[in-house]
Each structure stands twice: as structure tokens, then as C-alpha cells.
XYZ file of N, CA, C and O in Angstrom:
292
model
N 8.025 187.908 -122.049
C 9.340 187.390 -121.890
C 9.526 185.966 -122.362
O 10.608 185.440 -122.250
N 8.505 185.316 -122.885
C 8.662 183.937 -123.365
C 8.952 183.954 -124.861
O 8.431 184.780 -125.597
N 9.764 183.030 -125.319
C 10.061 182.979 -126.748
C 8.945 182.262 -127.509
O 8.060 181.660 -126.922
N 8.983 182.334 -128.825
C 7.914 181.770 -129.644
C 7.850 180.251 -129.530
O 6.821 179.645 -129.800
N 8.921 179.617 -129.105
C 8.955 178.167 -128.973
C 7.938 177.672 -127.944
O 7.421 176.567 -128.046
N 7.628 178.476 -126.935
C 6.735 178.055 -125.860
C 5.264 178.319 -126.149
O 4.408 177.894 -125.392
N 4.932 179.001 -127.212
C 3.528 179.307 -127.488
C 2.759 178.026 -127.783
O 3.230 177.143 -128.476
N 1.546 177.938 -127.237
C 0.728 176.769 -127.448
C 1.180 175.555 -126.655
O 0.813 174.432 -126.946
N 1.945 175.790 -125.625
C 2.526 174.716 -124.826
C 1.873 174.685 -123.454
O 1.551 175.718 -122.899
N 1.649 173.489 -122.927
C 1.041 173.374 -121.600
C 1.603 172.172 -120.867
O 2.027 171.201 -121.484
N 1.610 172.272 -119.548
C 1.915 171.118 -118.712
C 0.764 170.945 -117.732
O 0.105 171.907 -117.355
N 0.526 169.721 -117.351
C -0.526 169.389 -116.402
C 0.128 168.812 -115.164
O 0.926 167.869 -115.266
N -0.160 169.379 -113.995
C 0.373 168.818 -112.752
C -0.430 167.562 -112.443
O -1.642 167.614 -112.314
N 0.251 166.428 -112.328
C -0.432 165.163 -112.077
C -0.145 164.615 -110.683
O -0.703 163.592 -110.293
N 0.707 165.288 -109.944
C 1.025 164.863 -108.591
C 2.273 165.563 -108.092
O 2.767 166.489 -108.727
N 2.740 165.127 -106.944
C 3.989 165.672 -106.406
C 4.663 164.620 -105.550
O 4.033 163.657 -105.121
N 5.961 164.808 -105.350
C 6.713 163.950 -104.440
C 7.470 164.836 -103.462
O 7.854 165.956 -103.797
N 7.646 164.348 -102.259
C 8.447 165.076 -101.284
C 9.912 164.813 -101.580
O 10.315 163.681 -101.837
N 10.685 165.878 -101.582
C 12.118 165.760 -101.852
C 12.869 165.463 -100.563
O 12.432 165.842 -99.475
N 14.029 164.809 -100.663
C 14.830 164.540 -99.463
C 15.331 165.842 -98.843
O 15.559 166.830 -99.555
N 15.494 165.859 -97.526
C 15.912 167.082 -96.822
C 17.159 167.749 -97.391
O 17.259 168.975 -97.386
N 18.110 166.977 -97.917
C 19.335 167.584 -98.439
C 19.090 168.439 -99.685
O 19.945 169.217 -100.081
N 17.920 168.330 -100.314
C 17.591 169.160 -101.486
C 16.720 170.369 -101.149
O 16.501 171.224 -101.991
N 16.212 170.460 -99.936
C 15.272 171.523 -99.570
C 15.823 172.926 -99.821
O 15.116 173.781 -100.347
N 17.063 173.194 -99.460
C 17.598 174.551 -99.624
C 17.779 174.912 -101.097
O 17.638 176.069 -101.476
N 18.050 173.935 -101.928
C 18.288 174.199 -103.355
C 17.016 174.109 -104.190
O 16.805 174.919 -105.089
N 16.149 173.133 -103.912
C 14.992 172.872 -104.772
C 13.637 173.072 -104.111
O 12.620 173.120 -104.793
N 13.587 173.163 -102.784
C 12.311 173.233 -102.074
C 11.970 171.877 -101.487
O 12.737 170.926 -101.579
N 10.789 171.777 -100.900
C 10.402 170.555 -100.207
C 9.689 169.548 -101.104
O 9.600 168.378 -100.757
N 9.129 170.016 -102.237
C 8.393 169.107 -103.128
C 8.793 169.324 -104.577
O 9.354 170.357 -104.945
N 8.485 168.326 -105.391
C 8.695 168.390 -106.827
C 7.375 168.003 -107.485
O 6.771 166.985 -107.132
N 6.872 168.844 -108.390
C 5.588 168.602 -109.043
C 5.775 167.722 -110.274
O 6.541 168.052 -111.170
N 5.073 166.596 -110.303
C 5.108 165.699 -111.455
C 4.202 166.291 -112.527
O 3.051 166.632 -112.260
N 4.719 166.419 -113.737
C 3.976 167.066 -114.803
C 3.921 166.192 -116.045
O 4.860 165.463 -116.358
N 2.795 166.283 -116.743
C 2.647 165.673 -118.066
C 2.689 166.826 -119.060
O 2.079 167.873 -118.839
N 3.405 166.660 -120.145
C 3.642 167.742 -121.085
C 2.833 167.588 -122.359
O 2.704 166.482 -122.879
N 2.327 168.682 -122.887
C 1.532 168.639 -124.116
C 2.365 168.295 -125.346
O 1.807 168.002 -126.398
N 3.687 168.308 -125.232
C 4.542 167.957 -126.365
C 4.753 166.453 -126.462
O 5.552 165.982 -127.247
N 4.067 165.692 -125.625
C 4.092 164.233 -125.671
C 5.431 163.669 -125.217
O 6.124 164.268 -124.409
N 5.806 162.528 -125.750
C 6.963 161.785 -125.256
C 8.313 162.389 -125.629
O 9.337 161.941 -125.133
N 8.342 163.405 -126.487
C 9.595 164.022 -126.903
C 10.165 165.001 -125.894
O 11.192 165.614 -126.124
N 9.531 165.156 -124.765
C 9.958 166.110 -123.733
C 10.161 165.364 -122.423
O 9.415 164.448 -122.093
N 11.143 165.763 -121.657
C 11.381 165.142 -120.349
C 11.679 163.665 -120.497
O 12.365 163.232 -121.420
N 11.108 162.873 -119.622
C 11.247 161.410 -119.682
C 9.901 160.828 -120.084
O 8.994 160.742 -119.264
N 9.782 160.517 -121.359
C 8.537 159.944 -121.864
C 7.359 160.888 -121.776
O 6.216 160.460 -121.673
N 7.624 162.203 -121.803
C 6.559 163.201 -121.716
C 6.276 163.695 -120.309
O 5.397 164.521 -120.103
N 7.020 163.213 -119.326
C 6.825 163.612 -117.932
C 8.104 164.234 -117.382
O 9.197 163.934 -117.835
N 7.925 165.100 -116.394
C 9.069 165.716 -115.734
C 8.674 166.078 -114.308
O 7.505 166.017 -113.932
N 9.658 166.478 -113.545
C 9.440 166.922 -112.179
C 9.948 168.359 -112.066
O 11.126 168.615 -112.300
N 9.056 169.283 -111.771
C 9.420 170.693 -111.618
C 9.475 171.013 -110.133
O 8.488 170.850 -109.423
N 10.626 171.493 -109.682
C 10.804 171.728 -108.253
C 9.959 172.898 -107.772
O 9.587 173.798 -108.521
N 9.665 172.866 -106.480
C 8.905 173.933 -105.821
C 9.568 175.294 -106.066
O 8.893 176.273 -106.409
N 10.890 175.365 -105.939
C 11.580 176.643 -106.146
C 11.491 177.097 -107.598
O 11.380 178.287 -107.867
N 11.522 176.169 -108.564
C 11.378 176.549 -109.979
C 9.991 177.128 -110.225
O 9.857 178.157 -110.886
N 8.961 176.509 -109.673
C 7.584 176.988 -109.842
C 7.439 178.386 -109.251
O 6.895 179.290 -109.881
N 7.931 178.580 -108.041
C 7.822 179.894 -107.386
C 8.572 180.952 -108.187
O 8.063 182.054 -108.390
N 9.751 180.635 -108.676
C 10.546 181.589 -109.455
C 9.848 181.977 -110.753
O 9.857 183.131 -111.159
N 9.198 181.044 -111.414
C 8.629 181.289 -112.734
C 7.153 181.653 -112.749
O 6.653 182.103 -113.766
N 6.434 181.510 -111.643
C 4.998 181.788 -111.661
C 4.683 183.252 -111.907
O 3.691 183.562 -112.531
N 5.541 184.171 -111.451
C 5.295 185.591 -111.674
C 5.426 185.984 -113.131
O 4.804 186.920 -113.589
N 6.219 185.233 -113.886
C 6.416 185.511 -115.299
C 5.324 184.882 -116.160
O 5.199 185.190 -117.326
N 4.572 183.968 -115.597
C 3.566 183.249 -116.351
C 2.233 183.346 -115.620
O 2.039 182.699 -114.598
N 1.279 184.122 -116.140
C 0.017 184.332 -115.430
C -0.843 183.084 -115.316
O -1.820 183.072 -114.589
N -0.488 182.002 -115.998
C -1.303 180.799 -115.953
C -0.854 179.815 -114.878
O -1.502 178.819 -114.651
N 0.254 180.092 -114.221
C 0.700 179.251 -113.110
C 0.028 179.760 -111.856
O 0.192 180.911 -111.475
N -0.750 178.906 -111.220
C -1.572 179.359 -110.102
C -1.297 178.626 -108.796
O -2.128 178.630 -107.915
N -0.156 177.985 -108.659
C 0.149 177.276 -107.418
C 0.452 178.284 -106.330
O 1.287 179.152 -106.494
N -0.269 178.172 -105.225
C -0.010 179.059 -104.085
C 0.426 178.290 -102.856
O 1.039 178.833 -101.968
N 0.069 176.993 -102.784
C 0.502 176.160 -101.656
C 0.306 174.697 -102.032
O -0.339 174.391 -103.028
N 0.847 173.829 -101.198
C 0.734 172.390 -101.407
C 0.094 171.785 -100.179
O 0.550 172.009 -99.059
N -0.964 171.028 -100.363
C -1.640 170.330 -99.271
C -0.946 168.983 -99.071
O -0.993 168.129 -99.948
N -0.272 168.808 -97.951
C 0.530 167.601 -97.704
C -0.193 166.643 -96.761
O 0.320 166.276 -95.736
N -1.389 166.242 -97.106
C -2.154 165.312 -96.255
C -1.558 163.951 -96.227
O -1.066 163.396 -97.091
């Protein structure tokens, strides 16, 4: 289901931030900070924040996404 534009593309999770309570129902409780293999031409200077709900929605379509939980120590 992915188009040819995404082939050879990767993101690296470099951290996460807790989202404010007013975003929990729409986006989830955390946002994963990612570095993109496309360098600075993507997101903000090559970095973006992918919400918990976006990751959960898209992980089934992408066998390489392996997030199952977040350790909030």
C-alpha cells in the first residue's frame, strides 16, 4: 500500500515528548521525535514529531514499525 516515493526511506526515533492533556483524545499522550533519512528537506530541518495515534494507525501497514509501548520513566 505504499507508493514508490517512500521506497528507501527511513526515520529514526530519537526521543519523545509528552503532549498536553487537551491533545490526548486527538493525538495520544506522546509525540515521537524523529530524524528523517531525507535530511533537512523534510519536516523542520530533517526532524518531525509523529503522534502516538499516527504511529498506532500506521504500524499495521508497515512491518518495520515496532513500537508497542512507551516507557515513561
